[in-house]
Amino acid sequence: MKFGYWVLLHVLHQEKFKLKCELQELTEQLSQQSEYTANMGAACCTLLWRVSRCEESIESILVGSKVDEFLGMVSSTLESFTAAFKDEMPQEQTEEIQFVLALCGIITNIAASPYGRDFLVTKEYGRALIDTLLSVLSEAPNGGQSSRMKNLILMSLYNISINQKGLKYIGGKSGIIGLLAWLLQEEVCPENRLHTLRLIQSLTCENNNPNVLHEAKEVVSYSFLRQLAADRNADIRETAIELINDLKLSGAEQ
């Protein structure tokens, strides 16, 4: 009985070791597959990002049964990425970050086209993506690769706001001006501050929504806008002055 016990124990140890080796092998294979998928996604989306710079290509990109699936994938990818790096964004460029930036770049180029921005704001998956872009602005940390991602998102939202339906949709979001006013003060990247100023200007000066103007009166810091009106960056300085004057005309000045 004692001998049989040790034989059984030896067999169990061997099986455990075998399973451990198989698990390690599967983990390595999964890691390699994940890396390969990230590399392939980054490469393909970077190429599509370049192609989408040509306005004539936008309509072709947005035709077909896979468009909704693509827009849904962009939304879910941004949500997962932001959740994973909510506290601190990686400082270095990785294939995963390049993949996310390329997705944002594609959306920016789509929104730069009149056909593309109208498509985004009139389709269910497009509006869901706009909601995701706003959510990422509120949740993503400052600094690192986050600045590049926010840069692309702010340009996308500004482009969408050029469309009257887009302006109405974004302007109808509760707390939108408060989010942008907060971002304007927290953002350290000059280009992102400029895009934020332009988006606030687009939403407040072209929008007849009284709630937007009321919120601007409540949350936009005019003392800070006056600081930006003296900024050494000429574009920020000029846009801040324009925004102050526009808000005065709209009666939203504090």
PDB file of C-alpha atoms in Angstrom:
ATOM      1  CA  MET A   1       0.000   0.000   0.000  1.00  0.00           C
ATOM      2  CA  LYS A   2       2.809   2.387   0.912  1.00  0.00           C
ATOM      3  CA  PHE A   3       4.656   1.667  -2.332  1.00  0.00           C
ATOM      4  CA  GLY A   4       1.487   2.179  -4.354  1.00  0.00           C
ATOM      5  CA  TYR A   5       0.908   5.501  -2.627  1.00  0.00           C
ATOM      6  CA  TRP A   6       4.335   6.812  -3.647  1.00  0.00           C
ATOM      7  CA  VAL A   7       3.830   5.616  -7.209  1.00  0.00           C
ATOM      8  CA  LEU A   8       0.507   7.444  -7.381  1.00  0.00           C
ATOM      9  CA  LEU A   9       2.077  10.582  -5.897  1.00  0.00           C
ATOM     10  CA  HIS A  10       4.891  10.427  -8.470  1.00  0.00           C
ATOM     11  CA  VAL A  11       2.372  10.099 -11.306  1.00  0.00           C
ATOM     12  CA  LEU A  12       0.402  13.066  -9.987  1.00  0.00           C
ATOM     13  CA  HIS A  13       3.573  15.162  -9.784  1.00  0.00           C
ATOM     14  CA  GLN A  14       4.420  14.247 -13.365  1.00  0.00           C
ATOM     15  CA  GLU A  15       0.930  15.157 -14.544  1.00  0.00           C
ATOM     16  CA  LYS A  16       1.081  18.453 -12.642  1.00  0.00           C
ATOM     17  CA  PHE A  17       4.463  19.266 -14.179  1.00  0.00           C
ATOM     18  CA  LYS A  18       3.172  18.364 -17.644  1.00  0.00           C
ATOM     19  CA  LEU A  19       0.109  20.574 -17.205  1.00  0.00           C
ATOM     20  CA  LYS A  20       2.291  23.405 -15.928  1.00  0.00           C
ATOM     21  CA  CYS A  21       4.507  23.156 -19.022  1.00  0.00           C
ATOM     22  CA  GLU A  22       1.478  23.078 -21.314  1.00  0.00           C
ATOM     23  CA  LEU A  23      -0.013  26.103 -19.574  1.00  0.00           C
ATOM     24  CA  GLN A  24       3.256  28.006 -19.948  1.00  0.00           C
ATOM     25  CA  GLU A  25       3.420  27.083 -23.629  1.00  0.00           C
ATOM     26  CA  LEU A  26      -0.174  28.182 -24.197  1.00  0.00           C
ATOM     27  CA  THR A  27       0.493  31.455 -22.349  1.00  0.00           C
ATOM     28  CA  GLU A  28       3.507  32.127 -24.573  1.00  0.00           C
ATOM     29  CA  GLN A  29       1.492  31.300 -27.685  1.00  0.00           C
ATOM     30  CA  LEU A  30      -1.314  33.617 -26.547  1.00  0.00           C
ATOM     31  CA  SER A  31       1.200  36.384 -25.878  1.00  0.00           C
ATOM     32  CA  GLN A  32       2.741  35.924 -29.318  1.00  0.00           C
ATOM     33  CA  GLN A  33      -0.703  35.885 -30.946  1.00  0.00           C
ATOM     34  CA  SER A  34      -1.691  39.027 -29.062  1.00  0.00           C
ATOM     35  CA  GLU A  35       1.513  40.774 -30.139  1.00  0.00           C
ATOM     36  CA  TYR A  36       1.004  39.661 -33.731  1.00  0.00           C
ATOM     37  CA  THR A  37      -2.599  40.913 -33.704  1.00  0.00           C
ATOM     38  CA  ALA A  38      -1.533  44.276 -32.255  1.00  0.00           C
ATOM     39  CA  ASN A  39       1.219  44.612 -34.889  1.00  0.00           C
ATOM     40  CA  MET A  40      -1.146  43.705 -37.710  1.00  0.00           C
ATOM     41  CA  GLY A  41      -3.874  46.024 -36.396  1.00  0.00           C
ATOM     42  CA  ALA A  42      -1.435  48.908 -36.042  1.00  0.00           C
ATOM     43  CA  ALA A  43      -0.052  48.353 -39.557  1.00  0.00           C
ATOM     44  CA  CYS A  44      -3.451  48.013 -41.263  1.00  0.00           C
ATOM     45  CA  CYS A  45      -5.034  50.958 -39.440  1.00  0.00           C
ATOM     46  CA  THR A  46      -1.998  53.172 -40.058  1.00  0.00           C
ATOM     47  CA  LEU A  47      -2.309  52.445 -43.782  1.00  0.00           C
ATOM     48  CA  LEU A  48      -6.055  53.176 -43.674  1.00  0.00           C
ATOM     49  CA  TRP A  49      -5.311  56.384 -41.750  1.00  0.00           C
ATOM     50  CA  ARG A  50      -3.098  57.513 -44.632  1.00  0.00           C
ATOM     51  CA  VAL A  51      -5.665  56.518 -47.255  1.00  0.00           C
ATOM     52  CA  SER A  52      -8.445  58.372 -45.410  1.00  0.00           C
ATOM     53  CA  ARG A  53      -6.548  61.649 -45.759  1.00  0.00           C
ATOM     54  CA  CYS A  54      -7.874  61.742 -49.313  1.00  0.00           C
ATOM     55  CA  GLU A  55     -11.439  63.086 -49.133  1.00  0.00           C
ATOM     56  CA  GLU A  56     -12.444  61.086 -52.196  1.00  0.00           C
ATOM     57  CA  SER A  57     -11.763  57.864 -50.290  1.00  0.00           C
ATOM     58  CA  ILE A  58     -14.158  58.605 -47.401  1.00  0.00           C
ATOM     59  CA  GLU A  59     -17.360  57.643 -49.190  1.00  0.00           C
ATOM     60  CA  SER A  60     -15.791  54.360 -50.331  1.00  0.00           C
ATOM     61  CA  ILE A  61     -14.671  53.599 -46.766  1.00  0.00           C
ATOM     62  CA  LEU A  62     -18.169  54.218 -45.406  1.00  0.00           C
ATOM     63  CA  VAL A  63     -19.931  51.981 -47.913  1.00  0.00           C
ATOM     64  CA  GLY A  64     -20.658  48.353 -47.021  1.00  0.00           C
ATOM     65  CA  SER A  65     -21.922  46.127 -44.267  1.00  0.00           C
ATOM     66  CA  LYS A  66     -18.792  46.348 -42.106  1.00  0.00           C
ATOM     67  CA  VAL A  67     -18.945  50.072 -41.336  1.00  0.00           C
ATOM     68  CA  ASP A  68     -21.132  49.720 -38.232  1.00  0.00           C
ATOM     69  CA  GLU A  69     -18.888  46.914 -37.014  1.00  0.00           C
ATOM     70  CA  PHE A  70     -15.811  49.105 -37.541  1.00  0.00           C
ATOM     71  CA  LEU A  71     -17.319  52.083 -35.679  1.00  0.00           C
ATOM     72  CA  GLY A  72     -18.372  49.763 -32.854  1.00  0.00           C
ATOM     73  CA  MET A  73     -14.846  48.344 -32.724  1.00  0.00           C
ATOM     74  CA  VAL A  74     -13.366  51.849 -32.465  1.00  0.00           C
ATOM     75  CA  SER A  75     -15.714  52.652 -29.568  1.00  0.00           C
ATOM     76  CA  SER A  76     -14.995  49.445 -27.659  1.00  0.00           C
ATOM     77  CA  THR A  77     -11.235  49.735 -28.257  1.00  0.00           C
ATOM     78  CA  LEU A  78     -11.123  53.310 -26.943  1.00  0.00           C
ATOM     79  CA  GLU A  79     -13.227  52.374 -23.909  1.00  0.00           C
ATOM     80  CA  SER A  80     -11.014  49.373 -23.061  1.00  0.00           C
ATOM     81  CA  PHE A  81      -7.794  51.304 -23.669  1.00  0.00           C
ATOM     82  CA  THR A  82      -8.886  54.236 -21.493  1.00  0.00           C
ATOM     83  CA  ALA A  83     -10.065  51.913 -18.721  1.00  0.00           C
ATOM     84  CA  ALA A  84      -6.734  50.067 -18.758  1.00  0.00           C
ATOM     85  CA  PHE A  85      -4.659  53.265 -18.556  1.00  0.00           C
ATOM     86  CA  LYS A  86      -7.042  55.503 -16.617  1.00  0.00           C
ATOM     87  CA  ASP A  87      -4.464  56.455 -13.985  1.00  0.00           C
ATOM     88  CA  GLU A  88      -1.398  56.853 -16.181  1.00  0.00           C
ATOM     89  CA  MET A  89      -0.901  56.600 -19.915  1.00  0.00           C
ATOM     90  CA  PRO A  90       2.311  54.951 -21.213  1.00  0.00           C
ATOM     91  CA  GLN A  91       4.996  57.469 -22.086  1.00  0.00           C
ATOM     92  CA  GLU A  92       6.536  55.370 -24.848  1.00  0.00           C
ATOM     93  CA  GLN A  93       5.131  54.483 -28.237  1.00  0.00           C
ATOM     94  CA  THR A  94       3.961  50.864 -28.536  1.00  0.00           C
ATOM     95  CA  GLU A  95       2.105  48.938 -31.227  1.00  0.00           C
ATOM     96  CA  GLU A  96      -1.019  49.046 -29.069  1.00  0.00           C
ATOM     97  CA  ILE A  97      -0.840  52.822 -28.768  1.00  0.00           C
ATOM     98  CA  GLN A  98      -0.144  53.184 -32.499  1.00  0.00           C
ATOM     99  CA  PHE A  99      -3.230  51.050 -33.171  1.00  0.00           C
ATOM    100  CA  VAL A 100      -5.411  53.322 -30.992  1.00  0.00           C
ATOM    101  CA  LEU A 101      -3.944  56.511 -32.484  1.00  0.00           C
ATOM    102  CA  ALA A 102      -4.512  55.191 -36.003  1.00  0.00           C
ATOM    103  CA  LEU A 103      -8.162  54.443 -35.193  1.00  0.00           C
ATOM    104  CA  CYS A 104      -8.595  57.986 -33.838  1.00  0.00           C
ATOM    105  CA  GLY A 105      -6.831  59.376 -36.906  1.00  0.00           C
ATOM    106  CA  ILE A 106      -9.190  57.543 -39.247  1.00  0.00           C
ATOM    107  CA  ILE A 107     -12.200  59.014 -37.419  1.00  0.00           C
ATOM    108  CA  THR A 108     -10.623  62.481 -37.558  1.00  0.00           C
ATOM    109  CA  ASN A 109     -10.240  62.198 -41.321  1.00  0.00           C
ATOM    110  CA  ILE A 110     -13.782  60.859 -41.731  1.00  0.00           C
ATOM    111  CA  ALA A 111     -15.115  63.809 -39.707  1.00  0.00           C
ATOM    112  CA  ALA A 112     -13.081  66.224 -41.843  1.00  0.00           C
ATOM    113  CA  SER A 113     -15.232  65.263 -44.829  1.00  0.00           C
ATOM    114  CA  PRO A 114     -18.760  66.755 -45.178  1.00  0.00           C
ATOM    115  CA  TYR A 115     -20.069  63.321 -46.142  1.00  0.00           C
ATOM    116  CA  GLY A 116     -18.193  61.661 -43.286  1.00  0.00           C
ATOM    117  CA  ARG A 117     -19.336  63.950 -40.482  1.00  0.00           C
ATOM    118  CA  ASP A 118     -22.929  63.755 -41.678  1.00  0.00           C
ATOM    119  CA  PHE A 119     -22.622  59.967 -41.740  1.00  0.00           C
ATOM    120  CA  LEU A 120     -21.304  59.858 -38.176  1.00  0.00           C
ATOM    121  CA  VAL A 121     -24.031  62.026 -36.685  1.00  0.00           C
ATOM    122  CA  THR A 122     -26.923  60.361 -38.511  1.00  0.00           C
ATOM    123  CA  LYS A 123     -25.980  56.726 -37.822  1.00  0.00           C
ATOM    124  CA  GLU A 124     -26.558  54.969 -34.505  1.00  0.00           C
ATOM    125  CA  TYR A 125     -23.013  53.601 -34.270  1.00  0.00           C
ATOM    126  CA  GLY A 126     -21.631  56.999 -35.262  1.00  0.00           C
ATOM    127  CA  ARG A 127     -23.496  58.782 -32.468  1.00  0.00           C
ATOM    128  CA  ALA A 128     -22.373  56.077 -30.020  1.00  0.00           C
ATOM    129  CA  LEU A 129     -18.802  56.753 -31.121  1.00  0.00           C
ATOM    130  CA  ILE A 130     -19.240  60.496 -30.523  1.00  0.00           C
ATOM    131  CA  ASP A 131     -20.410  59.665 -26.991  1.00  0.00           C
ATOM    132  CA  THR A 132     -17.296  57.525 -26.520  1.00  0.00           C
ATOM    133  CA  LEU A 133     -15.013  60.319 -27.738  1.00  0.00           C
ATOM    134  CA  LEU A 134     -16.520  62.694 -25.167  1.00  0.00           C
ATOM    135  CA  SER A 135     -16.152  60.063 -22.456  1.00  0.00           C
ATOM    136  CA  VAL A 136     -12.473  59.520 -23.302  1.00  0.00           C
ATOM    137  CA  LEU A 137     -11.830  63.273 -23.012  1.00  0.00           C
ATOM    138  CA  SER A 138     -13.227  63.224 -19.483  1.00  0.00           C
ATOM    139  CA  GLU A 139     -11.454  60.050 -18.326  1.00  0.00           C
ATOM    140  CA  ALA A 140      -8.065  59.843 -20.049  1.00  0.00           C
ATOM    141  CA  PRO A 141      -5.133  61.175 -17.989  1.00  0.00           C
ATOM    142  CA  ASN A 142      -2.995  64.093 -19.112  1.00  0.00           C
ATOM    143  CA  GLY A 143       0.465  63.736 -20.560  1.00  0.00           C
ATOM    144  CA  GLY A 144       2.255  60.969 -22.399  1.00  0.00           C
ATOM    145  CA  GLN A 145       0.610  59.459 -25.443  1.00  0.00           C
ATOM    146  CA  SER A 146      -2.758  60.653 -24.112  1.00  0.00           C
ATOM    147  CA  SER A 147      -2.068  64.124 -25.509  1.00  0.00           C
ATOM    148  CA  ARG A 148      -1.837  62.776 -29.059  1.00  0.00           C
ATOM    149  CA  MET A 149      -5.055  60.808 -28.631  1.00  0.00           C
ATOM    150  CA  LYS A 150      -6.914  63.831 -27.224  1.00  0.00           C
ATOM    151  CA  ASN A 151      -5.575  65.962 -30.047  1.00  0.00           C
ATOM    152  CA  LEU A 152      -7.179  63.699 -32.645  1.00  0.00           C
ATOM    153  CA  ILE A 153     -10.425  63.409 -30.658  1.00  0.00           C
ATOM    154  CA  LEU A 154     -10.762  67.195 -30.256  1.00  0.00           C
ATOM    155  CA  MET A 155     -10.218  67.689 -33.983  1.00  0.00           C
ATOM    156  CA  SER A 156     -12.860  65.045 -34.709  1.00  0.00           C
ATOM    157  CA  LEU A 157     -15.418  66.712 -32.433  1.00  0.00           C
ATOM    158  CA  TYR A 158     -14.696  70.145 -33.881  1.00  0.00           C
ATOM    159  CA  ASN A 159     -15.142  68.808 -37.417  1.00  0.00           C
ATOM    160  CA  ILE A 160     -18.427  67.152 -36.426  1.00  0.00           C
ATOM    161  CA  SER A 161     -19.639  70.413 -34.856  1.00  0.00           C
ATOM    162  CA  ILE A 162     -19.323  72.102 -38.264  1.00  0.00           C
ATOM    163  CA  ASN A 163     -22.307  70.009 -39.325  1.00  0.00           C
ATOM    164  CA  GLN A 164     -25.570  71.521 -38.018  1.00  0.00           C
ATOM    165  CA  LYS A 165     -26.852  68.124 -36.880  1.00  0.00           C
ATOM    166  CA  GLY A 166     -23.482  67.461 -35.272  1.00  0.00           C
ATOM    167  CA  LEU A 167     -23.550  70.841 -33.547  1.00  0.00           C
ATOM    168  CA  LYS A 168     -27.013  70.092 -32.176  1.00  0.00           C
ATOM    169  CA  TYR A 169     -26.035  66.599 -31.045  1.00  0.00           C
ATOM    170  CA  ILE A 170     -22.813  67.566 -29.255  1.00  0.00           C
ATOM    171  CA  GLY A 171     -24.317  70.782 -27.870  1.00  0.00           C
ATOM    172  CA  GLY A 172     -27.223  68.782 -26.488  1.00  0.00           C
ATOM    173  CA  LYS A 173     -24.940  66.726 -24.266  1.00  0.00           C
ATOM    174  CA  SER A 174     -25.376  67.646 -20.616  1.00  0.00           C
ATOM    175  CA  GLY A 175     -22.237  69.201 -19.136  1.00  0.00           C
ATOM    176  CA  ILE A 176     -20.385  69.484 -22.458  1.00  0.00           C
ATOM    177  CA  ILE A 177     -19.221  73.076 -21.898  1.00  0.00           C
ATOM    178  CA  GLY A 178     -18.226  72.220 -18.320  1.00  0.00           C
ATOM    179  CA  LEU A 179     -16.112  69.325 -19.621  1.00  0.00           C
ATOM    180  CA  LEU A 180     -14.392  71.536 -22.186  1.00  0.00           C
ATOM    181  CA  ALA A 181     -13.870  74.383 -19.688  1.00  0.00           C
ATOM    182  CA  TRP A 182     -12.224  71.899 -17.314  1.00  0.00           C
ATOM    183  CA  LEU A 183     -10.113  70.440 -20.106  1.00  0.00           C
ATOM    184  CA  LEU A 184      -9.049  73.918 -21.210  1.00  0.00           C
ATOM    185  CA  GLN A 185      -7.545  74.628 -17.792  1.00  0.00           C
ATOM    186  CA  GLU A 186      -6.116  71.157 -17.164  1.00  0.00           C
ATOM    187  CA  GLU A 187      -4.593  70.576 -20.590  1.00  0.00           C
ATOM    188  CA  VAL A 188      -0.892  71.404 -20.852  1.00  0.00           C
ATOM    189  CA  CYS A 189      -0.455  70.747 -24.580  1.00  0.00           C
ATOM    190  CA  PRO A 190      -0.804  74.092 -26.442  1.00  0.00           C
ATOM    191  CA  GLU A 191      -2.310  72.450 -29.541  1.00  0.00           C
ATOM    192  CA  ASN A 192      -4.955  70.704 -27.442  1.00  0.00           C
ATOM    193  CA  ARG A 193      -5.801  73.961 -25.700  1.00  0.00           C
ATOM    194  CA  LEU A 194      -6.259  75.555 -29.101  1.00  0.00           C
ATOM    195  CA  HIS A 195      -8.567  72.770 -30.311  1.00  0.00           C
ATOM    196  CA  THR A 196     -10.556  73.006 -27.061  1.00  0.00           C
ATOM    197  CA  LEU A 197     -10.973  76.750 -27.504  1.00  0.00           C
ATOM    198  CA  ARG A 198     -12.161  76.263 -31.075  1.00  0.00           C
ATOM    199  CA  LEU A 199     -14.654  73.601 -30.034  1.00  0.00           C
ATOM    200  CA  ILE A 200     -16.068  75.830 -27.268  1.00  0.00           C
ATOM    201  CA  GLN A 201     -16.292  78.659 -29.791  1.00  0.00           C
ATOM    202  CA  SER A 202     -18.102  76.439 -32.301  1.00  0.00           C
ATOM    203  CA  LEU A 203     -20.597  75.177 -29.713  1.00  0.00           C
ATOM    204  CA  THR A 204     -21.395  78.564 -28.164  1.00  0.00           C
ATOM    205  CA  CYS A 205     -21.328  80.928 -31.111  1.00  0.00           C
ATOM    206  CA  GLU A 206     -23.127  78.846 -33.730  1.00  0.00           C
ATOM    207  CA  ASN A 207     -25.593  77.232 -31.374  1.00  0.00           C
ATOM    208  CA  ASN A 208     -29.005  78.680 -30.540  1.00  0.00           C
ATOM    209  CA  ASN A 209     -29.393  76.310 -27.602  1.00  0.00           C
ATOM    210  CA  PRO A 210     -29.958  78.545 -24.537  1.00  0.00           C
ATOM    211  CA  ASN A 211     -28.747  75.770 -22.216  1.00  0.00           C
ATOM    212  CA  VAL A 212     -25.322  75.836 -23.879  1.00  0.00           C
ATOM    213  CA  LEU A 213     -25.037  79.610 -23.511  1.00  0.00           C
ATOM    214  CA  HIS A 214     -26.232  79.445 -19.900  1.00  0.00           C
ATOM    215  CA  GLU A 215     -23.651  76.753 -19.118  1.00  0.00           C
ATOM    216  CA  ALA A 216     -20.934  78.836 -20.769  1.00  0.00           C
ATOM    217  CA  LYS A 217     -21.886  81.741 -18.507  1.00  0.00           C
ATOM    218  CA  GLU A 218     -21.682  79.489 -15.451  1.00  0.00           C
ATOM    219  CA  VAL A 219     -18.489  77.520 -16.085  1.00  0.00           C
ATOM    220  CA  VAL A 220     -16.194  79.328 -18.531  1.00  0.00           C
ATOM    221  CA  SER A 221     -13.550  81.263 -16.609  1.00  0.00           C
ATOM    222  CA  TYR A 222     -13.192  84.678 -18.193  1.00  0.00           C
ATOM    223  CA  SER A 223     -10.125  85.448 -16.128  1.00  0.00           C
ATOM    224  CA  PHE A 224      -8.474  82.382 -17.607  1.00  0.00           C
ATOM    225  CA  LEU A 225      -9.635  83.313 -21.114  1.00  0.00           C
ATOM    226  CA  ARG A 226      -8.000  86.710 -20.601  1.00  0.00           C
ATOM    227  CA  GLN A 227      -4.788  84.940 -19.631  1.00  0.00           C
ATOM    228  CA  LEU A 228      -4.991  82.946 -22.852  1.00  0.00           C
ATOM    229  CA  ALA A 229      -5.662  86.195 -24.739  1.00  0.00           C
ATOM    230  CA  ALA A 230      -2.125  87.168 -23.738  1.00  0.00           C
ATOM    231  CA  ASP A 231      -0.626  83.745 -24.522  1.00  0.00           C
ATOM    232  CA  ARG A 232       2.627  83.673 -26.470  1.00  0.00           C
ATOM    233  CA  ASN A 233       1.053  81.226 -28.922  1.00  0.00           C
ATOM    234  CA  ALA A 234      -0.509  83.480 -31.577  1.00  0.00           C
ATOM    235  CA  ASP A 235      -3.280  81.014 -32.521  1.00  0.00           C
ATOM    236  CA  ILE A 236      -4.337  80.540 -28.888  1.00  0.00           C
ATOM    237  CA  ARG A 237      -4.183  84.281 -28.300  1.00  0.00           C
ATOM    238  CA  GLU A 238      -6.332  85.133 -31.326  1.00  0.00           C
ATOM    239  CA  THR A 239      -8.890  82.383 -30.685  1.00  0.00           C
ATOM    240  CA  ALA A 240      -9.237  83.359 -27.017  1.00  0.00           C
ATOM    241  CA  ILE A 241      -9.871  86.994 -28.008  1.00  0.00           C
ATOM    242  CA  GLU A 242     -12.443  85.892 -30.594  1.00  0.00           C
ATOM    243  CA  LEU A 243     -14.189  83.685 -28.024  1.00  0.00           C
ATOM    244  CA  ILE A 244     -14.340  86.480 -25.439  1.00  0.00           C
ATOM    245  CA  ASN A 245     -15.871  88.830 -28.018  1.00  0.00           C
ATOM    246  CA  ASP A 246     -18.305  86.185 -29.246  1.00  0.00           C
ATOM    247  CA  LEU A 247     -19.473  85.445 -25.704  1.00  0.00           C
ATOM    248  CA  LYS A 248     -19.979  89.157 -25.083  1.00  0.00           C
ATOM    249  CA  LEU A 249     -22.187  89.402 -28.155  1.00  0.00           C
ATOM    250  CA  SER A 250     -24.173  86.339 -27.110  1.00  0.00           C
ATOM    251  CA  GLY A 251     -24.742  87.777 -23.642  1.00  0.00           C
ATOM    252  CA  ALA A 252     -22.970  84.872 -21.969  1.00  0.00           C
ATOM    253  CA  GLU A 253     -20.149  86.925 -20.481  1.00  0.00           C
ATOM    254  CA  GLN A 254     -19.850  86.792 -16.708  1.00  0.00           C
TER     255      GLN A 254
END
